XYZ file of C-alpha atoms in Angstrom:
263
model
C 119.823 111.288 60.629
C 121.495 109.240 57.946
C 124.622 109.329 60.065
C 122.732 107.950 63.243
C 120.960 105.077 61.399
C 124.229 103.633 59.995
C 125.678 104.078 63.696
C 122.645 102.024 64.838
C 123.437 99.047 62.208
C 127.136 99.303 63.510
C 125.686 99.263 66.901
C 123.496 96.707 67.266
C 125.211 94.030 65.571
C 128.334 94.071 68.207
C 125.895 94.758 71.135
C 124.042 91.263 69.944
C 127.627 89.728 69.674
C 128.937 91.000 73.486
C 126.241 90.000 74.877
C 126.420 86.130 72.608
C 129.612 85.644 72.516
C 130.228 84.687 76.160
C 127.149 82.528 76.351
C 128.683 80.531 73.630
C 132.435 80.017 74.593
C 131.229 78.886 78.414
C 128.455 76.747 76.367
C 132.004 75.573 74.445
C 133.721 75.018 77.196
C 130.686 73.188 78.746
C 130.747 70.298 76.601
C 134.693 70.420 75.508
C 137.509 67.951 77.309
C 141.366 68.737 76.851
C 140.471 72.103 74.959
C 143.941 74.143 75.535
C 145.814 76.721 73.730
C 146.390 77.250 70.848
C 143.440 75.098 69.999
C 140.669 77.491 68.257
C 138.165 73.922 68.994
C 137.969 71.677 71.703
C 139.361 68.179 70.392
C 135.959 65.923 72.563
C 133.135 66.622 73.300
C 131.374 65.256 76.210
C 128.302 65.798 78.416
C 129.379 64.590 81.651
C 128.982 68.030 83.248
C 125.499 68.533 82.295
C 124.378 64.498 83.404
C 125.513 65.676 86.672
C 122.821 67.978 86.496
C 120.016 66.008 85.275
C 121.415 62.684 87.509
C 120.982 65.003 91.010
C 124.321 65.554 91.366
C 126.579 68.384 92.967
C 125.369 71.441 90.115
C 121.700 69.485 89.994
C 121.562 69.578 93.746
C 122.756 73.353 94.449
C 120.568 74.459 91.402
C 117.381 73.187 93.023
C 118.286 74.912 96.115
C 119.019 78.376 95.038
C 115.767 77.802 93.222
C 114.092 77.455 96.404
C 115.685 80.047 98.000
C 115.238 82.846 95.025
C 111.343 81.641 95.222
C 110.795 82.312 98.758
C 112.760 85.187 98.980
C 111.324 86.495 96.340
C 107.354 85.555 97.728
C 108.354 86.783 101.173
C 110.506 90.252 100.005
C 106.841 91.075 98.299
C 104.588 90.533 100.826
C 107.414 92.579 103.529
C 107.892 95.233 100.176
C 103.702 95.810 100.072
C 103.285 96.295 103.320
C 106.158 98.506 103.958
C 105.945 100.297 100.581
C 102.170 101.116 101.160
C 102.795 102.595 104.600
C 106.222 105.073 103.510
C 104.306 105.961 100.717
C 100.752 107.805 102.387
C 103.690 109.133 105.334
C 105.024 113.208 105.039
C 108.406 114.778 106.351
C 110.856 112.916 107.837
C 109.196 110.050 108.478
C 108.787 108.852 104.891
C 112.884 110.125 104.490
C 113.664 108.221 107.720
C 111.813 104.837 106.295
C 113.224 105.106 103.089
C 116.491 105.637 104.583
C 116.092 102.569 106.026
C 115.172 100.534 103.719
C 117.853 101.780 100.786
C 120.809 100.728 104.307
C 120.617 96.860 103.328
C 121.170 97.880 99.634
C 123.800 100.285 99.981
C 125.592 98.682 102.263
C 128.571 96.281 101.103
C 127.840 92.252 101.045
C 130.593 91.619 103.345
C 129.816 94.306 106.105
C 126.061 93.110 105.396
C 126.959 89.545 105.378
C 128.893 90.092 109.046
C 126.172 91.502 110.644
C 123.405 88.813 109.380
C 125.675 86.372 110.868
C 125.809 87.173 113.899
C 122.070 88.049 114.278
C 121.471 84.357 112.636
C 124.399 82.799 115.394
C 122.267 84.123 118.283
C 119.103 83.150 116.352
C 120.655 79.831 115.786
C 120.097 79.030 112.863
C 123.607 79.585 111.913
C 124.505 77.140 108.633
C 121.110 76.603 107.933
C 118.197 77.230 104.686
C 116.794 79.153 107.062
C 119.429 81.614 108.245
C 120.543 81.729 104.915
C 116.684 83.080 103.717
C 116.717 85.647 105.955
C 119.944 86.529 105.482
C 118.606 86.949 102.167
C 115.476 88.576 102.609
C 116.848 91.667 104.322
C 118.399 93.271 101.191
C 115.614 92.072 99.480
C 113.162 93.271 101.183
C 115.145 96.560 100.981
C 114.841 96.568 97.598
C 111.021 95.472 96.861
C 110.198 97.777 99.763
C 111.624 100.818 97.926
C 110.283 99.687 94.627
C 106.973 99.546 96.314
C 107.012 103.142 97.913
C 107.499 103.946 93.888
C 104.191 102.104 93.141
C 102.329 103.128 96.163
C 103.174 106.843 95.552
C 100.940 107.350 92.540
C 98.524 104.835 93.505
C 95.137 105.972 93.338
C 93.773 105.224 97.492
C 90.611 106.639 96.819
C 89.213 103.457 94.244
C 89.423 101.449 97.237
C 87.483 104.103 99.583
C 84.858 103.989 96.762
C 84.657 99.993 96.972
C 84.575 99.792 101.009
C 81.734 102.625 100.484
C 79.780 100.089 98.549
C 80.149 97.394 101.121
C 82.942 95.629 100.395
C 84.491 93.819 102.733
C 88.358 93.370 103.092
C 88.868 90.424 101.568
C 86.629 91.521 98.632
C 88.543 94.510 98.721
C 92.063 92.630 97.930
C 90.878 90.077 95.956
C 88.316 92.557 93.177
C 90.349 95.079 93.867
C 93.780 96.002 94.892
C 95.334 92.331 93.229
C 94.131 92.926 90.024
C 95.485 97.160 89.682
C 98.668 95.591 91.876
C 98.737 92.191 89.212
C 102.271 93.811 87.112
C 103.783 95.659 90.581
C 103.481 91.965 91.639
C 105.480 90.307 89.298
C 108.119 92.460 88.909
C 107.880 93.125 92.806
C 108.633 88.763 93.333
C 111.000 88.897 90.345
C 113.484 91.776 91.494
C 113.333 89.868 95.192
C 113.818 86.245 93.232
C 116.834 88.266 91.163
C 118.652 89.549 94.326
C 118.554 85.761 95.831
C 119.717 83.826 93.196
C 123.035 85.241 92.466
C 123.627 85.496 96.223
C 127.677 85.038 97.424
C 128.502 86.480 99.839
C 125.719 86.094 102.364
C 125.592 82.537 101.648
C 128.454 82.218 102.387
C 128.853 83.921 105.537
C 125.704 82.791 106.664
C 125.618 79.166 105.618
C 129.218 78.403 106.293
C 129.499 76.425 102.878
C 126.870 74.160 104.315
C 124.148 75.686 101.988
C 125.251 74.494 98.554
C 123.641 77.197 96.284
C 124.676 77.349 92.665
C 126.936 80.175 93.048
C 129.262 78.780 95.922
C 129.454 75.536 93.590
C 130.216 77.890 90.348
C 133.232 79.467 92.920
C 134.344 75.982 94.288
C 134.471 74.545 90.093
C 136.711 77.950 89.141
C 139.296 77.715 92.528
C 139.450 74.117 91.962
C 140.530 74.399 88.078
C 136.876 72.170 86.456
C 136.518 74.627 84.300
C 133.754 72.552 82.310
C 131.311 72.186 85.333
C 132.167 75.800 86.758
C 130.579 76.472 82.900
C 128.025 74.709 83.520
C 127.156 75.972 86.412
C 127.372 79.377 85.068
C 124.867 78.795 82.284
C 122.822 77.506 85.165
C 122.702 80.888 86.058
C 121.250 83.002 83.701
C 118.156 79.993 83.024
C 115.762 81.407 85.723
C 116.196 85.022 85.378
C 115.850 84.823 81.566
C 112.397 82.662 82.036
C 111.354 84.433 84.526
C 111.086 88.082 82.725
C 109.422 85.806 80.058
C 106.996 84.614 82.036
C 106.369 87.961 83.482
C 106.380 89.609 79.871
C 104.025 86.816 78.871
C 101.493 87.230 81.587
C 100.927 90.752 81.992
C 100.859 91.056 78.341
C 97.941 88.663 78.573
C 96.198 90.422 81.475
C 96.149 93.768 80.300
C 94.048 95.178 77.373
C 97.046 96.765 75.534
C 100.000 94.076 75.836
C 103.383 95.521 77.275
């Protein structure tokens, strides 16, 4: 037991360093100017790339566009996932397996293969290179993930609670507002977070369907990196980490306050 405790105290600092060190290096690169090997520290510092974000430049606009896409994808994925996951959870036999396989397909297919198929569909709908087309492309894998998640949630859900509420005279709206939503508060928040994260760092689908016209943050980071603009690429990479961390923290806080025993 003593050896296990010692190993834990050794591994935990190493894990913390491995998680923080890359972010620290990105932060240094994002504010450095003319920093070349073998110099250990940048000779001069600049906030140029961060000012671009604050003043609504390329990085700032791309950040907002990615945020819009991720929020919309998360919300729509939850709506689809709740409906489909609930229906699949109440099925049995081959129907349940076939539905689960259909939901898992866009998750399992490589993004490039999925993107090519979606690009043809989006072009046929006349949405190629548009925000709506990219949103539709992000929604396909996000809905698959969220559907599988809610299928698991509803597999352990007690539908007798809803039957009891109907017996007591609850209308559909009252049933939704007073029974279903309070019971599913945490799964809904987690489902939204899952859909949000699927969209947030999406690169292949955005590039194929958007045709380079829908400039999201991952696309800008990719472009700056290939152009040798390390300072802007590092700033964009740091921005990519902000919403996931904040969203996880907010969901944790909201769920903890809404339950009798905070998690």
